[in-house]
Short mmCIF file of C-alpha atoms and ligand atoms in Angstrom, two decimals:
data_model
loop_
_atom_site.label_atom_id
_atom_site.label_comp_id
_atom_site.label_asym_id
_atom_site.label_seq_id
_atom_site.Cartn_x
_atom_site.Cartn_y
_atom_site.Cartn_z
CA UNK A 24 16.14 -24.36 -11.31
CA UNK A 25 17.64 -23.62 -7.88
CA UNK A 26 15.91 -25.97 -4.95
CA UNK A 27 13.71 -23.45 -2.98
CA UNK A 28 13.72 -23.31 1.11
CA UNK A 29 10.27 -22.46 1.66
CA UNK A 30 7.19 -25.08 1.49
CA UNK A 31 4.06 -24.53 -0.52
CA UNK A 32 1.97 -24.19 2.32
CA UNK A 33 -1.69 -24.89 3.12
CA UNK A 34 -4.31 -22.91 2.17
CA UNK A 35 -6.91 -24.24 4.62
CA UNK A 36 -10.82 -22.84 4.67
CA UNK A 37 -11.70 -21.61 8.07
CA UNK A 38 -15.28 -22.22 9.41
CA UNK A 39 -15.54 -20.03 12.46
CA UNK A 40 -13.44 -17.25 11.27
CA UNK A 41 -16.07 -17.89 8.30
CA UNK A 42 -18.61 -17.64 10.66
CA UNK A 43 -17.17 -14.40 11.87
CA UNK A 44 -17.03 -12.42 8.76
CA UNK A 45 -19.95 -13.92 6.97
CA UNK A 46 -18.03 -15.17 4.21
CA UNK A 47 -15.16 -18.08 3.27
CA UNK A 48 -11.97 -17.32 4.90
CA UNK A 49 -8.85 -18.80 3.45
CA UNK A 50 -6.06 -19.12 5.92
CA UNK A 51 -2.21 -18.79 4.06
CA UNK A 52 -0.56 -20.96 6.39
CA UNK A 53 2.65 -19.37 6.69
CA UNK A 54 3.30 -20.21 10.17
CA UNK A 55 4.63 -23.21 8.80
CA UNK A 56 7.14 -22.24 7.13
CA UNK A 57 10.53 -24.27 8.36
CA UNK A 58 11.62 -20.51 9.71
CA UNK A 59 7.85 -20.17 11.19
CA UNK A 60 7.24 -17.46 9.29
CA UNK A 61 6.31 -15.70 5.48
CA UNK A 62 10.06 -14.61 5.48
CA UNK A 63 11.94 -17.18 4.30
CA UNK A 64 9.99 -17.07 0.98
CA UNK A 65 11.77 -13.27 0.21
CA UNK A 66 14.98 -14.23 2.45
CA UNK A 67 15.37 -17.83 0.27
CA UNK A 68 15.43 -15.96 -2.81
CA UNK A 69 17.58 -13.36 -1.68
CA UNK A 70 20.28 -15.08 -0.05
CA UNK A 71 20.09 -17.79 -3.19
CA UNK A 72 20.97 -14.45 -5.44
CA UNK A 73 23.02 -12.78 -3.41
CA UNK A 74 24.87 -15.07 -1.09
CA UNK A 75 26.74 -17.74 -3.21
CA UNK A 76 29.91 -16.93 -3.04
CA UNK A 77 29.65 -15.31 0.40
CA UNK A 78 31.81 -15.33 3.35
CA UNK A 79 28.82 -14.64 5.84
CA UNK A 80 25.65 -12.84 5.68
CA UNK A 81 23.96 -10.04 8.75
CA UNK A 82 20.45 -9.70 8.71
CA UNK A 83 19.06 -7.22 11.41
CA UNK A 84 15.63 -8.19 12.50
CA UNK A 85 12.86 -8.02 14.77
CA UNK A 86 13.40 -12.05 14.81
CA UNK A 87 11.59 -13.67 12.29
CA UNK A 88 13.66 -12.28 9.11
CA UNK A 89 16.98 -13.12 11.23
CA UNK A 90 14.99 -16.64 11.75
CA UNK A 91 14.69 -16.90 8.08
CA UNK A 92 17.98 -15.54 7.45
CA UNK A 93 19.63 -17.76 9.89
CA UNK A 94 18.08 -21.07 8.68
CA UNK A 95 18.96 -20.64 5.08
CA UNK A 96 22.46 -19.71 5.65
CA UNK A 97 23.02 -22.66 7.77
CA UNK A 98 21.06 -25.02 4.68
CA UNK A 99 23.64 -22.96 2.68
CA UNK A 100 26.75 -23.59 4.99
CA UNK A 101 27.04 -20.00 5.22
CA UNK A 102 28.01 -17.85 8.79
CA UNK A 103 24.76 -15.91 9.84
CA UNK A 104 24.99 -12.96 12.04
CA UNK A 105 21.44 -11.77 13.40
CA UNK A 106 21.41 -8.59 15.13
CA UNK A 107 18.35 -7.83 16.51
CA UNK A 108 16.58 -4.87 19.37
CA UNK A 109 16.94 -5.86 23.46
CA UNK A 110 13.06 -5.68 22.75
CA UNK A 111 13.43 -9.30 21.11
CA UNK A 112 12.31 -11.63 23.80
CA UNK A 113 15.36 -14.30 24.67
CA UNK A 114 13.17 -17.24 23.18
CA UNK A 115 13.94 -15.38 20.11
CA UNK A 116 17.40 -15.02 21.12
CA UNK A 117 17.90 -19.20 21.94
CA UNK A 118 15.97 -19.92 18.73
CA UNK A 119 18.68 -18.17 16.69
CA UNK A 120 21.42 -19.79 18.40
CA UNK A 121 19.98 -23.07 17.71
CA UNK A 122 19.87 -22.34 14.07
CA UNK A 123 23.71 -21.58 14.58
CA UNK A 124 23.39 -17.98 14.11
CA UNK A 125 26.01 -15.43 15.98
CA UNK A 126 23.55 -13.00 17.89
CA UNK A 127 24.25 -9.72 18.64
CA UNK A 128 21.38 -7.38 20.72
CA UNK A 129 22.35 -3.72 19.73
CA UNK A 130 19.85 -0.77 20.08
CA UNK A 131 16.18 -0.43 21.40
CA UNK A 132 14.62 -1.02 18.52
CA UNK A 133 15.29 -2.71 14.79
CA UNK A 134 16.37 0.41 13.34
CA UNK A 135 19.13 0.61 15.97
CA UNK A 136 20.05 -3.35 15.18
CA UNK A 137 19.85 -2.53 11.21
CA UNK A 138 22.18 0.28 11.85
CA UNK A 139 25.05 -2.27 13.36
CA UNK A 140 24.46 -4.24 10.30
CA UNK A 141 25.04 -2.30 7.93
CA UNK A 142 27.75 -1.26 9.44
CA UNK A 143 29.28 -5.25 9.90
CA UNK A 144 28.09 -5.39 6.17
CA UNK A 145 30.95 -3.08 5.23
CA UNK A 146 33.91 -3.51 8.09
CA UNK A 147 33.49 -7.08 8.01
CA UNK A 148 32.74 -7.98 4.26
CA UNK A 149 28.99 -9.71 4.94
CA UNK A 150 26.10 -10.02 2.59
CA UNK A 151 23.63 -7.67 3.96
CA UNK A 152 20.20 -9.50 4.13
CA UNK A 153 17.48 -6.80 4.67
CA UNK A 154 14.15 -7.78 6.50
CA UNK A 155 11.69 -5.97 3.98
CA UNK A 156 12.97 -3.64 1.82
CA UNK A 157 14.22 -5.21 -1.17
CA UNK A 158 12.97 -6.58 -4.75
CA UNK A 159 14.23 -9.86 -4.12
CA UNK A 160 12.06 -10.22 -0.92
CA UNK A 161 9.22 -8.85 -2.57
CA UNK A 162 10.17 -11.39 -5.48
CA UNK A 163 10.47 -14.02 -2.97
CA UNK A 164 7.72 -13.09 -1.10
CA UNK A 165 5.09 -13.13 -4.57
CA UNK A 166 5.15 -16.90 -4.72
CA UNK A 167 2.30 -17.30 -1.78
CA UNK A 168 -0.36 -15.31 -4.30
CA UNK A 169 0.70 -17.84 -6.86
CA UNK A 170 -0.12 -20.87 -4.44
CA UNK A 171 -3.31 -19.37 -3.45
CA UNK A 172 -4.04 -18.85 -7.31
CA UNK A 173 -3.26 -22.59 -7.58
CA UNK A 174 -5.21 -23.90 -4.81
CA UNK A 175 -8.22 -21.89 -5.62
CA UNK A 176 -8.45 -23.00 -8.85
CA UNK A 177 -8.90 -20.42 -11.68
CA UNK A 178 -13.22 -20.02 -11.00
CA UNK A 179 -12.32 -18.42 -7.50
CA UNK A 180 -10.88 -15.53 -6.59
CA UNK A 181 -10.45 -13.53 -3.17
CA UNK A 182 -12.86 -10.69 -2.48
CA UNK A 183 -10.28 -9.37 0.00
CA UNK A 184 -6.52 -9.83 1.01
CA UNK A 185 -5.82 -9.59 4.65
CA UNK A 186 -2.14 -8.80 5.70
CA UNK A 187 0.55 -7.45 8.79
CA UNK A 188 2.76 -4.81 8.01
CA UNK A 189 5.73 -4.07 9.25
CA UNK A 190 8.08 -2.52 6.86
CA UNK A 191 6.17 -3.21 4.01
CA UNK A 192 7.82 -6.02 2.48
CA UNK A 193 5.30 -8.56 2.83
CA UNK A 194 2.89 -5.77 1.52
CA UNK A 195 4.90 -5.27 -1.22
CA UNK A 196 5.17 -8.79 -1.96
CA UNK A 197 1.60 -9.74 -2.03
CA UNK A 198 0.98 -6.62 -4.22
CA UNK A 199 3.52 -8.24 -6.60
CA UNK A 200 1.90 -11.54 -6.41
CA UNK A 201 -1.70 -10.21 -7.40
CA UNK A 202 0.33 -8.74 -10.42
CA UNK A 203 1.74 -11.85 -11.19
CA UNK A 204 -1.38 -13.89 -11.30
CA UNK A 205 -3.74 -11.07 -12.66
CA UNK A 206 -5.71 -9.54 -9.64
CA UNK A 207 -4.75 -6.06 -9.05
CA UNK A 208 -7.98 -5.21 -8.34
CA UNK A 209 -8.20 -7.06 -5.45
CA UNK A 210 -8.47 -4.77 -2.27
CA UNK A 211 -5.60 -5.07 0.12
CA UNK A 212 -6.27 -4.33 4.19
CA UNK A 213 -3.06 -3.66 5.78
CA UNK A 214 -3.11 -4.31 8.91
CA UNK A 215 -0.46 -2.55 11.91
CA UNK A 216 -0.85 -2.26 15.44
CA UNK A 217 -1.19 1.47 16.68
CA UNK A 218 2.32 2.40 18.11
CA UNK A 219 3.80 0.30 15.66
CA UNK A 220 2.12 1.96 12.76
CA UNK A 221 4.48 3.47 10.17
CA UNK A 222 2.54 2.47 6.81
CA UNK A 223 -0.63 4.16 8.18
CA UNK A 224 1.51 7.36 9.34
CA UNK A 225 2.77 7.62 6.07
CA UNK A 226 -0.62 6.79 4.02
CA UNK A 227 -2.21 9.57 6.21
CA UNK A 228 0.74 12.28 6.11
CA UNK A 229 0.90 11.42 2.07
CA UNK A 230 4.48 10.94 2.95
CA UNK A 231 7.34 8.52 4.22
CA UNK A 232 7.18 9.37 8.38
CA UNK A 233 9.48 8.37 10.69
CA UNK A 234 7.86 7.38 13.89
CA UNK A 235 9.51 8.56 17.35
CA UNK A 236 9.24 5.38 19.17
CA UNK A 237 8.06 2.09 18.55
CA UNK A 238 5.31 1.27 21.45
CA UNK A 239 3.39 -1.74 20.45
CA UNK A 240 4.05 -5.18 22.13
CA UNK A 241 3.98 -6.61 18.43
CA UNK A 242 7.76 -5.53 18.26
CA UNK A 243 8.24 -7.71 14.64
CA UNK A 244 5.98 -4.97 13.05
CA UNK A 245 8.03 -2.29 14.68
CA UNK A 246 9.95 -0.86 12.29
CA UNK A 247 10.26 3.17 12.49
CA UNK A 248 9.45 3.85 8.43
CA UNK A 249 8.06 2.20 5.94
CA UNK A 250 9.64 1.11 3.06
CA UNK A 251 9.54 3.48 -0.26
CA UNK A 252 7.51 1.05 -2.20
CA UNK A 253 4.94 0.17 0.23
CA UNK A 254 4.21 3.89 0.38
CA UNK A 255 4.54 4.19 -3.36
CA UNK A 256 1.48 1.28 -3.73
CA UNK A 257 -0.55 3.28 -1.68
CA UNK A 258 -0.33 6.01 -3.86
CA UNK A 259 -1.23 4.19 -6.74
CA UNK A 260 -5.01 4.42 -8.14
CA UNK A 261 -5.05 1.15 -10.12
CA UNK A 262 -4.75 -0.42 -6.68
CA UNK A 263 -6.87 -0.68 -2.78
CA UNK A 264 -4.51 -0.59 -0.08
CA UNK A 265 -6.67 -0.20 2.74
CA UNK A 266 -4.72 0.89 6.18
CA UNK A 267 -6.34 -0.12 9.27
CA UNK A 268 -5.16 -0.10 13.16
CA UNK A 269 -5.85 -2.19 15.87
CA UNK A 270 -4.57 -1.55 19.48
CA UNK A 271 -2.11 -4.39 21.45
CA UNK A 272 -4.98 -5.67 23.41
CA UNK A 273 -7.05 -6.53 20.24
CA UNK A 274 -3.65 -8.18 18.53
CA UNK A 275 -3.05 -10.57 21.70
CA UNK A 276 -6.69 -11.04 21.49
CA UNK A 277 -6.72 -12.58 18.13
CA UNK A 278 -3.67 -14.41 18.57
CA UNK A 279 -5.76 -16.19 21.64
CA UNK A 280 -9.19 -16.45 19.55
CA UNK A 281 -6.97 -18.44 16.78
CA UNK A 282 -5.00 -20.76 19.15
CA UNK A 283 -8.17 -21.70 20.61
CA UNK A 284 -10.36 -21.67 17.24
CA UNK A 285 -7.72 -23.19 14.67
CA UNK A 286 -5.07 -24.37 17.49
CA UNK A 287 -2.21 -22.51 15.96
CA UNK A 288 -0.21 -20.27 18.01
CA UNK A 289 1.14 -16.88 16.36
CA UNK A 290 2.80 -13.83 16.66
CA UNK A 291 1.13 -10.27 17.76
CA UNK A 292 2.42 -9.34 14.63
CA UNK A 293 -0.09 -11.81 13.20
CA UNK A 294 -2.43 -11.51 15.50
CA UNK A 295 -2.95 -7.07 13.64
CA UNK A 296 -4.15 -9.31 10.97
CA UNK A 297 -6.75 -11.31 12.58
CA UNK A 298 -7.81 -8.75 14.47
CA UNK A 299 -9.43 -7.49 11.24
CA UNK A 300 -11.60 -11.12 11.79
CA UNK A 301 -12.39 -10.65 14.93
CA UNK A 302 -13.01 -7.26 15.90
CA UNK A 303 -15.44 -6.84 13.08
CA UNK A 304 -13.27 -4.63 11.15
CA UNK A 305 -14.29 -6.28 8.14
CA UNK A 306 -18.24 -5.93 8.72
CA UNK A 307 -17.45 -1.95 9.31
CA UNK A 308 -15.24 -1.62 5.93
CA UNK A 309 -18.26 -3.07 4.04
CA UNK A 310 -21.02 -0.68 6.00
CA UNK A 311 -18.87 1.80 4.99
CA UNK A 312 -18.69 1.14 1.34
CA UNK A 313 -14.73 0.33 1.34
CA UNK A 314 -15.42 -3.18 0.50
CA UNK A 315 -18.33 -4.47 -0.98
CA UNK A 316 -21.63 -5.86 1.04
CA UNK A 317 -21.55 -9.03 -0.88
CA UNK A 318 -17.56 -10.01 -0.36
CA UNK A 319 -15.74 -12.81 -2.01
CA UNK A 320 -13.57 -14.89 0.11
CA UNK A 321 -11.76 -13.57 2.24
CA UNK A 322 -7.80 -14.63 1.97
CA UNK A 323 -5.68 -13.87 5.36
CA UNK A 324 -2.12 -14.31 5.44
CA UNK A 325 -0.76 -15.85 8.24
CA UNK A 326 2.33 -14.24 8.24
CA UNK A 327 3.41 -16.60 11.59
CA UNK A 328 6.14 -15.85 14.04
CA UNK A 329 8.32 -17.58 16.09
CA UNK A 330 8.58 -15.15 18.96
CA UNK A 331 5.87 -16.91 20.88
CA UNK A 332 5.19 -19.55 23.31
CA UNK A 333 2.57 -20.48 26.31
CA UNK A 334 5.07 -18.08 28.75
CA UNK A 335 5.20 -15.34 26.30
CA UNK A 336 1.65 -15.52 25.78
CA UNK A 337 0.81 -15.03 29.90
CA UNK A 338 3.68 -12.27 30.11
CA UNK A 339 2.22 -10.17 27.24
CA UNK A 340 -1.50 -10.86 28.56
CA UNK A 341 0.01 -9.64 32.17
CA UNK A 342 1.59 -6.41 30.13
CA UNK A 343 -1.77 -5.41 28.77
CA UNK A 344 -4.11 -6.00 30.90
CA UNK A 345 -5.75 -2.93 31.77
N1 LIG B 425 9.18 -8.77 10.88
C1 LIG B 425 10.50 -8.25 10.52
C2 LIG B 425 10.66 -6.81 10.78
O1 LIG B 425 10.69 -6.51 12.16
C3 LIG B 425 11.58 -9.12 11.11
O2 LIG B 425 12.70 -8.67 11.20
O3 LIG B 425 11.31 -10.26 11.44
N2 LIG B 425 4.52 -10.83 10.51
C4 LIG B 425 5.63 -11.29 11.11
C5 LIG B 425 5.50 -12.52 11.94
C6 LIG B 425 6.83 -10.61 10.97
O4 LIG B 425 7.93 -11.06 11.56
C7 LIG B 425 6.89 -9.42 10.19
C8 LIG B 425 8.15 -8.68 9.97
C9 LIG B 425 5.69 -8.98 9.57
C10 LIG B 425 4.54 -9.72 9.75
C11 LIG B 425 5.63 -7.76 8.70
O5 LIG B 425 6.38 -7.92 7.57
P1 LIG B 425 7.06 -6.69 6.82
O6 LIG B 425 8.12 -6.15 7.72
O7 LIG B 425 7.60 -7.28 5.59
O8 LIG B 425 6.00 -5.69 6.62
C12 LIG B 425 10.85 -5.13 12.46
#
């Protein structure tokens, strides 16, 4: 059995958010992950498959799959190049380095870095390590809904699963995880910010949609489409996918009410998923019959990020005030 690089991490029971949704909330503390985020779960078990024998592996990313990416390669003694968007804040940028990752900043936005990736994939021989859309992420990825099945004990299970989406892949890999350990009938909100909202384009269009631009501040969610098989789950009767939005200002928001509250400090990309907490999202899903008055706990992924710190925090708060 191959050594793993992610940690089993915490599931801890949050009182206030408790107190804000009226019933248990169980935090997934991905945030602390060695990589600071959910990514090196997929990433780990990607790179473990795929990477052996290789020379060097390119990841484009928004930062926190190039994290990932960058942090297993060098535990594998492996070259990492991380190309990621200009939109990638340079603390993003230094944190690579320091993982000893070659960074290159090509394009506007992550579909611009992913196309200079694949295209180093082929002229220079590299394993291509995608961000989210992949089995062996989603693989990767699935082992969280097993820990939370552990934790909880086999008496409890979640009402509701609370997650960010960006391209999917940590969708898709929490879908595969409530297969795994039996509860596909556990409803799903998937949370995006709007301007960085390609699952909930596609969920409404009742196709794959390319969005124009990506112009949310929560740039690790900004990817342009979703992938195939998060769109393919929503399609898919046997299970709840609900897509919901939140705007920038209630992202930041939440990333605020949860440093102050659980004294953790996340991502805006996180922060679409605690929004749901906050903003009362959750109380207006139940009034509206989309999940049930009396709701089982409530499990919320804290997907993490490392593209955040206290000067970050004050530049994006400057950004959106309005
Ligand atoms: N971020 C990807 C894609 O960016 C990346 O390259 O890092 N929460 C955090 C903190 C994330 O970094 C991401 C993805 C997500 C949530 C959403 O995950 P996904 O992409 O699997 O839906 C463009």
């Amino acid at each position: 059995m191959a050594k793993h690089f992610h940690l089993n991490t915490p599931l801890l029971e949050s009182v206030s958010m408790s107190k804000h949704v009226g019933t248990t909330v169980y935090l997934k503390m991905e945030n602390s992950q060695p990589s600071g985020s959910f990514k090196i779960r997929g990433i780990g078990h990607l790179c473990q498959t795929l990477a052996r024998q290789s020379t060097g592996v390119v990841c484009s990313s928004g930062g926190n799959a190039g994290m990932a990416a960058a942090y297993v390669a060098r535990k594998m003694g492996v070259p990492a190049t991380i190309v990621v968007p200009s939109s990638s804040p340079q603390l993003v940028v230094q944190r690579l380095q320091d993982q000893g990752a070659t960074v290159k900043i090509v394009g506007k936005v992550w579909d611009d870095a992913n196309a200079e990736a694949l295209r180093l994939a082929e002229t220079e021989g590299l394993t291509y390590v995608p961000p989210f859309d992949h089995p062996l992420l989603w693989r990767g990825h699935a082992s969280m809904i097993d820990e939370v099945a552990a934790s909880l004990g086999s008496h409890v299970k979640p009402g509701a699963v609370l997650v960010s989406v960006g391209g999917g892949g940590l969708l898709c890999g929490v879908i595969q995880g409530l297969k795994d350990v039996g509860w596909t009938d556990v409803p799903v909100i998937a949370m995006e910010t709007i301007g960085a909202d390609c699952f909930n384009a596609a969920v409404k269009a009742g196709r794959l949609v390319t969005l124009d631009d990506i112009t949310s501040e929560a740039k690790c969610l900004g990817a342009k489409t979703v992938c195939e098989k998060a769109f393919e789950y929503s399609q898919n009767s046997d299970l709840t996918i609900i897509s919901e939005l939140v705007t920038d200002q209630q992202a930041l928001q939440a990333v605020e009410t949860f440093l102050n509250e659980e004294r953790v400090l996340v991502e805006m990309a996180c922060g679409a998923a605690l929004a749901a907490v906050y903003s009362g999202l959750i109380g207006r899903l139940q009034d509206e019959g989309q999940l049930p008055a009396a709701l089982g706990p409530l499990l919320v992924i804290v997907c993490g990020g490392s593209s955040i710190d206290t000067n970050q925090l004050v530049n994006l708060k400057h950004k959106l005030a309005t």
